Coordinates of C-alpha atoms and ligand atoms in Angstrom, one line a residue:
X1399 CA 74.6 42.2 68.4
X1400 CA 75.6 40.2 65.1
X1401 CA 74.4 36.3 65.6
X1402 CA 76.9 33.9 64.0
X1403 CA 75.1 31.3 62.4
X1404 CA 76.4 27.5 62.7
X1405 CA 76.5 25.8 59.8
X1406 CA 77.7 22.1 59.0
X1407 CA 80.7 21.3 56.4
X1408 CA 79.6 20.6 53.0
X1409 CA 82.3 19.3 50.0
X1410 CA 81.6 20.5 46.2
X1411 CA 82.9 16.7 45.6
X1412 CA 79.5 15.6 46.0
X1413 CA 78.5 17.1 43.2
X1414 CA 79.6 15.7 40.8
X1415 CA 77.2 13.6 38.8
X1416 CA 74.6 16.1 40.2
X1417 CA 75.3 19.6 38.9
X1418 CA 76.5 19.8 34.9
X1419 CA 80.4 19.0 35.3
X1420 CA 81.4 22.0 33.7
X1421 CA 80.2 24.8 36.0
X1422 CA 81.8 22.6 38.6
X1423 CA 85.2 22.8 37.0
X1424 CA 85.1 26.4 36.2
X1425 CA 84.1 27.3 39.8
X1426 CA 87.1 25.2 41.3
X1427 CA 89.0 27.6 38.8
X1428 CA 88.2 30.6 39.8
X1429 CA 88.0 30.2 43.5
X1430 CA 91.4 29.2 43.6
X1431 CA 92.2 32.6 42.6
X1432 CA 90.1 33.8 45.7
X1433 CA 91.9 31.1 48.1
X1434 CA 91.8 32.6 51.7
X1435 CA 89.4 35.7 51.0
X1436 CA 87.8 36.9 53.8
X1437 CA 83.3 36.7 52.8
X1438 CA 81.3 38.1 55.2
X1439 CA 77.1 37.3 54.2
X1440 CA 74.4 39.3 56.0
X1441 CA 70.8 38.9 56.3
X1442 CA 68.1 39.4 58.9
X1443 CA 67.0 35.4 59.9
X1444 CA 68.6 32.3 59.9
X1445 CA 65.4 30.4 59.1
X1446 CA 62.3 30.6 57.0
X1447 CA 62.2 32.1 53.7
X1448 CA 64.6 32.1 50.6
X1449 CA 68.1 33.8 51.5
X1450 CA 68.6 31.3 54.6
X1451 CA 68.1 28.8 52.5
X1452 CA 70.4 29.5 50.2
X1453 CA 73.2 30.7 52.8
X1454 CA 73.0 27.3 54.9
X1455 CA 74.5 25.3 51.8
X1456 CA 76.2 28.7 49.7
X1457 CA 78.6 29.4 52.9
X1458 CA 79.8 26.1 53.9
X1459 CA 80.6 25.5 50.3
X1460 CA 82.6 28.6 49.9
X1461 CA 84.9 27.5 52.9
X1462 CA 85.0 24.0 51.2
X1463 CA 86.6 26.0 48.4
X1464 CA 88.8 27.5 50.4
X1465 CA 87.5 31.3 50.7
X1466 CA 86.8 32.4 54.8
X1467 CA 83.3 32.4 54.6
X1468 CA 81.3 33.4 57.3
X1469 CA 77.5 33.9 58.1
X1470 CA 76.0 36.5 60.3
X1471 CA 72.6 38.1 61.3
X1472 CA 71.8 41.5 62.4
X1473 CA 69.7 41.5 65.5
X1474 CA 66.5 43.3 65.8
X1475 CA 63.1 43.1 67.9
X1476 CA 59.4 43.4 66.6
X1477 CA 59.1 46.6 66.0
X1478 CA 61.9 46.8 63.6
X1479 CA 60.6 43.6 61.7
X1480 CA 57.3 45.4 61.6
X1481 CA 59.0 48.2 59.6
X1482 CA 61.4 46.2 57.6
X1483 CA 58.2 44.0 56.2
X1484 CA 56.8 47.5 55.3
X1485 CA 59.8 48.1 54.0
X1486 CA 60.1 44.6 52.1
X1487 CA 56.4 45.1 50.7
X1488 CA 56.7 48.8 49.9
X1489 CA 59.9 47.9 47.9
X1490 CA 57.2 45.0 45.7
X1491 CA 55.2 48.5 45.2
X1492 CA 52.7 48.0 48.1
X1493 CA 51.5 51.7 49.5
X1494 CA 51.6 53.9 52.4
X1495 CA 54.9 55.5 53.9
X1496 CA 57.2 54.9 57.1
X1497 CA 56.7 57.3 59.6
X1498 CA 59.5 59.7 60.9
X1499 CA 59.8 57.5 64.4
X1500 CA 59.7 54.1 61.9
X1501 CA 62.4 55.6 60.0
X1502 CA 64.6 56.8 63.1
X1503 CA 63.9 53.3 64.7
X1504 CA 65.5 51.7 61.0
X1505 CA 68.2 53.3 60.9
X1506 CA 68.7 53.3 64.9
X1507 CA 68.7 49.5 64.0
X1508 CA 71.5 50.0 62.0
X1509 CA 73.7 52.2 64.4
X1510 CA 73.2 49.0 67.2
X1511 CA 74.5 46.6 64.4
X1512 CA 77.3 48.2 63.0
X1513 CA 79.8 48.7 65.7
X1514 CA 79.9 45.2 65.9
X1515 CA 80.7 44.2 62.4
X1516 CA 84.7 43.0 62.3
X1517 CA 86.8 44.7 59.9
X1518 CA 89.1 42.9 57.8
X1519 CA 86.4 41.3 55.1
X1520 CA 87.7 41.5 51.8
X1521 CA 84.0 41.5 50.7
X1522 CA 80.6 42.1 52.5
X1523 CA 77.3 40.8 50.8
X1524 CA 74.4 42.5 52.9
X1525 CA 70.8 40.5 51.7
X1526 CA 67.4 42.7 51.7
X1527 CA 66.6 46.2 53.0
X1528 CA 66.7 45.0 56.5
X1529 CA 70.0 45.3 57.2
X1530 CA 70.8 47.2 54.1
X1531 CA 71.7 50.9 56.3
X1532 CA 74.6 49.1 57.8
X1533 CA 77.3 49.9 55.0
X1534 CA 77.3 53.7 55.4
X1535 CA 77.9 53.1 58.8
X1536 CA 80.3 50.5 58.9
X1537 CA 82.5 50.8 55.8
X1538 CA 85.8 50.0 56.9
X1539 CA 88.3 50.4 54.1
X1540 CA 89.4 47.5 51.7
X1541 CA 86.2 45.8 51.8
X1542 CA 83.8 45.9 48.9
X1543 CA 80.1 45.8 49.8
X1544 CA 77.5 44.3 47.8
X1545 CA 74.1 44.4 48.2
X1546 CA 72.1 41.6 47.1
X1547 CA 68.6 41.9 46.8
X1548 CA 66.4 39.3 46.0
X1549 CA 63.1 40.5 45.7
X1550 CA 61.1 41.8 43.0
X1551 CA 61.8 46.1 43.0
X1552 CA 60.7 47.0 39.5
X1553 CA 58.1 48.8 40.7
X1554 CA 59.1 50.3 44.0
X1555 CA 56.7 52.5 46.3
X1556 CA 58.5 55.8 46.1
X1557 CA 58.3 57.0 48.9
X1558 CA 59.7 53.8 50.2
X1559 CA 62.3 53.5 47.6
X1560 CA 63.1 57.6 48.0
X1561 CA 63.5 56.3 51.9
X1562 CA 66.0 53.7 50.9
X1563 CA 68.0 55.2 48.2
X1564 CA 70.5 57.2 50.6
X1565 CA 71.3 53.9 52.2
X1566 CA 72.4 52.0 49.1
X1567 CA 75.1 54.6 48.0
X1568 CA 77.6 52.6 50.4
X1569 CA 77.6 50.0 48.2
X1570 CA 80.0 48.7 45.6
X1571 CA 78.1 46.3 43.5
X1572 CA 74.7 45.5 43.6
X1573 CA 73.1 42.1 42.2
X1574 CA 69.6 41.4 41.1
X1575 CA 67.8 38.4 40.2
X1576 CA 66.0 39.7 36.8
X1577 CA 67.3 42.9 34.5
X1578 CA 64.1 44.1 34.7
X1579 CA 64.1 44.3 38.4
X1580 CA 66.6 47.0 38.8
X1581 CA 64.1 50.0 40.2
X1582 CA 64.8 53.5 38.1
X1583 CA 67.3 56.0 38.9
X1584 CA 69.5 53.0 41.0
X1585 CA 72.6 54.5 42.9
X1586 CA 74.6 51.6 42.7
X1587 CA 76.7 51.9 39.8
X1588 CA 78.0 48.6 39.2
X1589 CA 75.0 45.8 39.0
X1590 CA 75.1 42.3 38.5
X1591 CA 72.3 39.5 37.5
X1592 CA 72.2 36.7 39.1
X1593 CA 69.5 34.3 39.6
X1594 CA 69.3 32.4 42.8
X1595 CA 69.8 28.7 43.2
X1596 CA 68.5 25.6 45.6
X1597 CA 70.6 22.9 46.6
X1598 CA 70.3 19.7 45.1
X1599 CA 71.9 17.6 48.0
X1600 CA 70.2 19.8 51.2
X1601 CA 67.9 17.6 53.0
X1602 CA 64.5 19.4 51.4
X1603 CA 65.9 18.3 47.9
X1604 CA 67.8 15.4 48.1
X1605 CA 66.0 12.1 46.5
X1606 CA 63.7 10.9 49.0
X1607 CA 62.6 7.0 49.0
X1608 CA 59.3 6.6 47.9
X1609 CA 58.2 4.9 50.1
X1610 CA 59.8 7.0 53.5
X1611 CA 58.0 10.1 51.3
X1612 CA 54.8 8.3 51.5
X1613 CA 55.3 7.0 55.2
X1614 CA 55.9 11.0 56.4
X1615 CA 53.1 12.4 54.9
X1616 CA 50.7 9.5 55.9
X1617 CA 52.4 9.8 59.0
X1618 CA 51.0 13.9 59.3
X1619 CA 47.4 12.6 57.5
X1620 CA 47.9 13.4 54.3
X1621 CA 45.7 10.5 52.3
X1622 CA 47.8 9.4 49.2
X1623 CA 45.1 7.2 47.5
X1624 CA 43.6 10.8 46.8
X1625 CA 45.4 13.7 44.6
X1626 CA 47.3 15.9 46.4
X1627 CA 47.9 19.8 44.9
X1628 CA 49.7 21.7 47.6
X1629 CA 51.7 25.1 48.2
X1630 CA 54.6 25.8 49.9
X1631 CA 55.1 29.4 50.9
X1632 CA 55.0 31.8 53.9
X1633 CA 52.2 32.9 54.8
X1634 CA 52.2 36.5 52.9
X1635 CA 49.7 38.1 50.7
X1636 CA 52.2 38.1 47.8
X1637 CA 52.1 34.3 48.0
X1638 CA 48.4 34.5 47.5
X1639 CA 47.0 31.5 49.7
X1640 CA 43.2 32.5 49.7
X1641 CA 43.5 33.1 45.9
X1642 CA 45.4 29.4 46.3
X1643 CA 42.2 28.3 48.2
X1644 CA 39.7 29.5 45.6
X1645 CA 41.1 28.0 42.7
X1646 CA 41.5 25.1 44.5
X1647 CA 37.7 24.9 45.3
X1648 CA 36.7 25.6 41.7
X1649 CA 39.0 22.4 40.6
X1650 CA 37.1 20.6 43.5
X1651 CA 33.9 20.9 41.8
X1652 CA 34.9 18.6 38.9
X1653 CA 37.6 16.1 41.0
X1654 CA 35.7 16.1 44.5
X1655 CA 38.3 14.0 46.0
X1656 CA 41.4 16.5 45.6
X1657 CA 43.4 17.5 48.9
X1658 CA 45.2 20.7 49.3
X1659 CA 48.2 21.2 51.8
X1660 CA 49.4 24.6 52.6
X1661 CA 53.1 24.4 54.0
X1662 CA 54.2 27.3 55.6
X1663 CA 57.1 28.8 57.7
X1664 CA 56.8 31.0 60.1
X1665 CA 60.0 33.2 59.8
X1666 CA 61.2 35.9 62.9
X1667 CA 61.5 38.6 60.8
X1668 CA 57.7 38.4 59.4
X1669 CA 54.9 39.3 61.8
X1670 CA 52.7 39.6 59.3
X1671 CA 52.4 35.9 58.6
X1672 CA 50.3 35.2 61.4
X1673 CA 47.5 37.5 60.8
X1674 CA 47.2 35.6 56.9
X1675 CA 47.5 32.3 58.4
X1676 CA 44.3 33.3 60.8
X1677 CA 43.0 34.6 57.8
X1678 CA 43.8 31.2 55.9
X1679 CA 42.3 28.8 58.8
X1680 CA 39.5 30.8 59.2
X1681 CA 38.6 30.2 55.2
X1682 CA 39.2 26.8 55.4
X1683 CA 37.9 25.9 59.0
X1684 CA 36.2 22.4 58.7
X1685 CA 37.3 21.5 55.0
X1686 CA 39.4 17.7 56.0
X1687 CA 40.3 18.0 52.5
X1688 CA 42.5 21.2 53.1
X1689 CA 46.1 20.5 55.3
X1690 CA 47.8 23.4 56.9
X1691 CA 50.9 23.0 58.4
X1692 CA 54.0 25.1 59.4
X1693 CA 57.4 24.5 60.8
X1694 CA 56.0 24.7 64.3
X1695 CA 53.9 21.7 64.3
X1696 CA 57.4 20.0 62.8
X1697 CA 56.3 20.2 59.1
X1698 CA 60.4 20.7 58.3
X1699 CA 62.4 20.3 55.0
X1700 CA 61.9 16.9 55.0
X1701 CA 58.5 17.0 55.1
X1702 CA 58.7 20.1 52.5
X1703 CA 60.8 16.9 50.1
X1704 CA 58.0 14.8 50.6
X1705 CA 55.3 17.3 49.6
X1706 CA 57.0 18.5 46.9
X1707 CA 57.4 15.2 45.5
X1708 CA 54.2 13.5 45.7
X1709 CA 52.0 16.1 45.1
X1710 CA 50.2 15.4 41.5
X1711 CA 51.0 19.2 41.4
X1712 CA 52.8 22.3 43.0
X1713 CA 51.3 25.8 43.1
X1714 CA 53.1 29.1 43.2
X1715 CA 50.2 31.6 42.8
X1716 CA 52.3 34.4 43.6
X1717 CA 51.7 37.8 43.3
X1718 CA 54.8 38.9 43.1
X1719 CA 58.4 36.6 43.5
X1720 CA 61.8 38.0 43.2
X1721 CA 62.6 33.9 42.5
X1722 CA 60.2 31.4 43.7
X1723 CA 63.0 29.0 45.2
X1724 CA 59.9 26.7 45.8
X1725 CA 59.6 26.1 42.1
X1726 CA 63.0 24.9 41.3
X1727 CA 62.4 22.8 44.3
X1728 CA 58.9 21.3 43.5
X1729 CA 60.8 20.9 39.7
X1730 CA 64.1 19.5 40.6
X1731 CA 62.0 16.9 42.1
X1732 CA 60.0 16.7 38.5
X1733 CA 56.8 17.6 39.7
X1734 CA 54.9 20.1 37.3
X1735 CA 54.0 23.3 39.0
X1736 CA 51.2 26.5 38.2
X1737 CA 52.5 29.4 38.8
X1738 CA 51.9 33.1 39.1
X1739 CA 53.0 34.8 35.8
X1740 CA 55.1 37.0 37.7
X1741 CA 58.6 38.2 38.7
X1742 CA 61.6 35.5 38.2
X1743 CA 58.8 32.8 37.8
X1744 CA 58.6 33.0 33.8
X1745 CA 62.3 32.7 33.7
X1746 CA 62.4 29.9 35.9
X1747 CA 59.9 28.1 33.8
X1748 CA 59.6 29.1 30.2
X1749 CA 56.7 28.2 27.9
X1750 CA 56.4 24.0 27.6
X1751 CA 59.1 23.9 30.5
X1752 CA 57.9 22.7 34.0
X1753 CA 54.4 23.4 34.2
X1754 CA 51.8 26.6 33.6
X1755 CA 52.3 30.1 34.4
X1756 CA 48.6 31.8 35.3
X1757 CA 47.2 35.4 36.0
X1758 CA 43.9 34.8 37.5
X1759 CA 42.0 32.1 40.1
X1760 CA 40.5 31.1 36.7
X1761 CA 43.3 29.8 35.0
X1762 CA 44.8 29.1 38.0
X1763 CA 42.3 26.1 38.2
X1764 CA 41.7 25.5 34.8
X1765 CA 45.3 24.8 34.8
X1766 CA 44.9 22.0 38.0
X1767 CA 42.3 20.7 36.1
X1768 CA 44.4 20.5 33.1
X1769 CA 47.6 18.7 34.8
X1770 CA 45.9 16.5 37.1
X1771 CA 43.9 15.0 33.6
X1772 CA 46.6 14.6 31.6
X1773 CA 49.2 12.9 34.0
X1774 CA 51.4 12.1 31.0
X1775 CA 51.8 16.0 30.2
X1776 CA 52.1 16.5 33.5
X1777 CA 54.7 14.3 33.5
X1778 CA 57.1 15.2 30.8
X1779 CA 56.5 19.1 32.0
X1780 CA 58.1 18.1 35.0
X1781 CA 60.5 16.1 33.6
X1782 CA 61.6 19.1 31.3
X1783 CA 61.2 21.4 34.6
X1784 CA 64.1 19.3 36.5
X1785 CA 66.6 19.5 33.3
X1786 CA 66.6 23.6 33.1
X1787 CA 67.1 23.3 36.9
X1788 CA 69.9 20.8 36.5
X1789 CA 71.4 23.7 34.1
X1790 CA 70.6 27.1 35.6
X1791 CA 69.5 26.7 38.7
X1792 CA 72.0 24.4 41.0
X1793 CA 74.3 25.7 43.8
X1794 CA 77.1 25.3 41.7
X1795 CA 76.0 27.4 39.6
X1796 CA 75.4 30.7 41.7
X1797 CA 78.5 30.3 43.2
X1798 CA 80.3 30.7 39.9
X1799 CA 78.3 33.8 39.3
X1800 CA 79.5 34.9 42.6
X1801 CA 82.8 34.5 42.6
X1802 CA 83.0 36.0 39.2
X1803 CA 81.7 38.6 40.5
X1804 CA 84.3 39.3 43.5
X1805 CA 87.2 38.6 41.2
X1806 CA 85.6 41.4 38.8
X1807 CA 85.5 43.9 42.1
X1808 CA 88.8 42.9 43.7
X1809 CA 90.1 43.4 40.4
Ligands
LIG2376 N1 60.0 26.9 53.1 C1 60.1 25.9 54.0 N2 59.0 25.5 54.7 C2 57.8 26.1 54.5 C3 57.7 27.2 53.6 C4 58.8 27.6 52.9 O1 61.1 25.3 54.2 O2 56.8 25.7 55.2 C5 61.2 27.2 52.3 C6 61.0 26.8 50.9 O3 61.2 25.4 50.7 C7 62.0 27.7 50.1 C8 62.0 28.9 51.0 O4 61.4 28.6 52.2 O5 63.3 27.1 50.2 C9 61.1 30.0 50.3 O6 61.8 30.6 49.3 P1 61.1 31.4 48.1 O7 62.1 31.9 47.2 O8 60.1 30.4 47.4 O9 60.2 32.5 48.8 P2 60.5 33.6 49.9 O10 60.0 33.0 51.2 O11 62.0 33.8 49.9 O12 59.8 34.8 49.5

């Protein structure tokens, strides 16, 4: 039932030069003391959304540095996703309750999975509530379990979070992004914060040419004489597109020229993204001035780079965000972003650091308006966005964090 997920090689030695030199140092320290450790990660997709993307470059580096790193994904079919996204949302506070048979068919998921998990890990880091059931199950002895979640729980549904509780008590560690995001009465004793990180030398980040950036999104229809604001984010409510759509149309009265591209992937454990994106061409049917694209008309990582580097400015008007990866990108690329005031965001950009965090459509445009009149701030916003990336927010860093926190529980 577990998928093994290909990944390519990757060497830490490129980063030098790229990453601050000390974090890279210290992490060559300390995962020689982890040499030949047996890692399992496990999530619920391979593609679309923030913990794949951080696995495709985390795990190949962790083998580079000499651990057994290995990648894995539960297997699961609609219905399950259906109830896991429920799950996902009720966990960010939205209402309602699982039913008993959405319950059974949850943990049912978990019985089909967990007979096929090796033993012999030293350490298991399970991502999200999807596959989070699998440790009571499947706890063989000598591994430590963690369980890493990466989205925003501090203020759970109950219900949902009563639902979930039993599950976590598997678990040795757990790790958060944010302090604050740790939900009340937690089971897991031992907790960790760490905040996530992108990678600097993946294809989506890497420094495009200029002028290949501008040849791939003329190349989709993207106009680059005109401004360009665009989001990149599944299609979810948290993410807020139509709220991304309205502020965009206020700043439109005042710069009539503006485009907006919405990038989105479609991931396989998210079914609700395709009832939003109807949602999202139906508001914008006929506008040539708005751009929606998703992985399946081939708008990739590279095209993702381009965006994120050309646009005059990047929007996050999230709702909620455990960690919006997309910022650090849209930053490490030193383009100034508005964001949602909400979740990791603030931390990821704090005041006079990368752009302008907002609470409402209003300031969402009044901030556009703002950035796309004053280039110059703009400008040094991003500027100052990229260097707390550099610092806080680079592979190498998480990885350290990481493998702290294994020696800790080994220990
Ligand atoms: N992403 C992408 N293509 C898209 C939309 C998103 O590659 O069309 C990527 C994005 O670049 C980022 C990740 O998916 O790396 C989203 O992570 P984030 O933490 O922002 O949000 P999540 O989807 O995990 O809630």
């Amino acid at each position: 039932m577990l998928d093994v997920v290909d990944i390519g090689d990757r060497s830490l030695a490129a980063y030098r030069g790229v990453a601050p030199d000390e974090q890279l140092d210290e992490l060559v320290r300390v995962a020689h003391r982890l040499r030949g450790a047996r890692l399992l990660h496990l999530n619920a997709t391979s593609y679309g959304g923030g913990v794949s993307e951080i696995l495709r470059s985390c795990v190949p580096l962790l083998r580079d540095l000499g651990l057994e790193a290995e990648w894995k994904i539960i297997r699961g079919d609609d219905a399950f996703f259906q109830i896991t996204k429920r799950l996902h949302n009720g966990l960010q506070g939205a209402p309602g309750d699982l039913s008993e048979t959405e319950k059974a068919l949850y943990l049912g998921n978990a019985q089909l999975n967990a007979p096929h998990l090796a033993e012999g890990y030293d350490f298991v880091i399970v991502h999200d509530p999807q596959p989070a059931a699998i440790a009571g199950l499947a706890r063989h002895r000598g591994s430590r379990w963690i369980w890493r979640c990466h989205i925003d729980t501090s203020h759970p549904n109950p219900a949902v979070w009563d639902f979930l509780t039993p599950y976590l008590g598997a678990y040795d560690a757990a790790v958060f992004t944010l302090e604050n995001f740790i939900p009340p009465r937690f089971p897991i004793r031992r907790v960790a914060i760490l905040p996530p990180a992108i990678d600097p030398l993946s294809p989506k980040n890497l420094a495009l040419p200029k002028k290949l950036a501008r040849h791939i999104l003329e190349w989709i229809g993207v106009r680059l004489d005109r401004p360009l604001v665009t989001q990149v984010s599944r299609f979810d409510k948290w993410k807020d597109p139509l709220g991304v759509v309205a502020a965009y149309r206020l700043v439109r009265q005042r710069i009539p020229h503006l485009q907006l591209a919405l990038v989105s992937s479609m991931a396989l454990d998210d079914p609700e993204a395709w009832n939003i994106y109807e949602q999202v061409r139906a508001e914008t049917a006929g506008d040539h001035l708005i751009h929606v694209f998703t992985n399946l008309v081939g708008v990739g990582n590279v095209e993702v780079n381009a965006f994120q580097s050309l646009s005059d400015v990047v929007i996050q008007k999230s709702l909620r965000e455990g960690f919006g990866l997309v910022v650090a990108e849209a930053l490490w690329k030193g383009t100034p972003v508005v964001a949602g005031r909400v979740g990791g965001i603030p931390m990821q950009m704090p005041p006079g650091t990368g752009g302008i965090l907002v609470d409402s459509v209003q300031e969402c445009a009044d901030a556009l308006l703002h950035l796309l009149r004053h280039p110059q701030a703009a400008h040094a916003l991003g500027a100052s966005g990229r260097e707390r990336v550099r610092h806080h927010f680079l592979m190498p860093r998480l990885l350290l964090d990481e493998l702290l926190l294994l020696e800790a529980l080994a220990g």
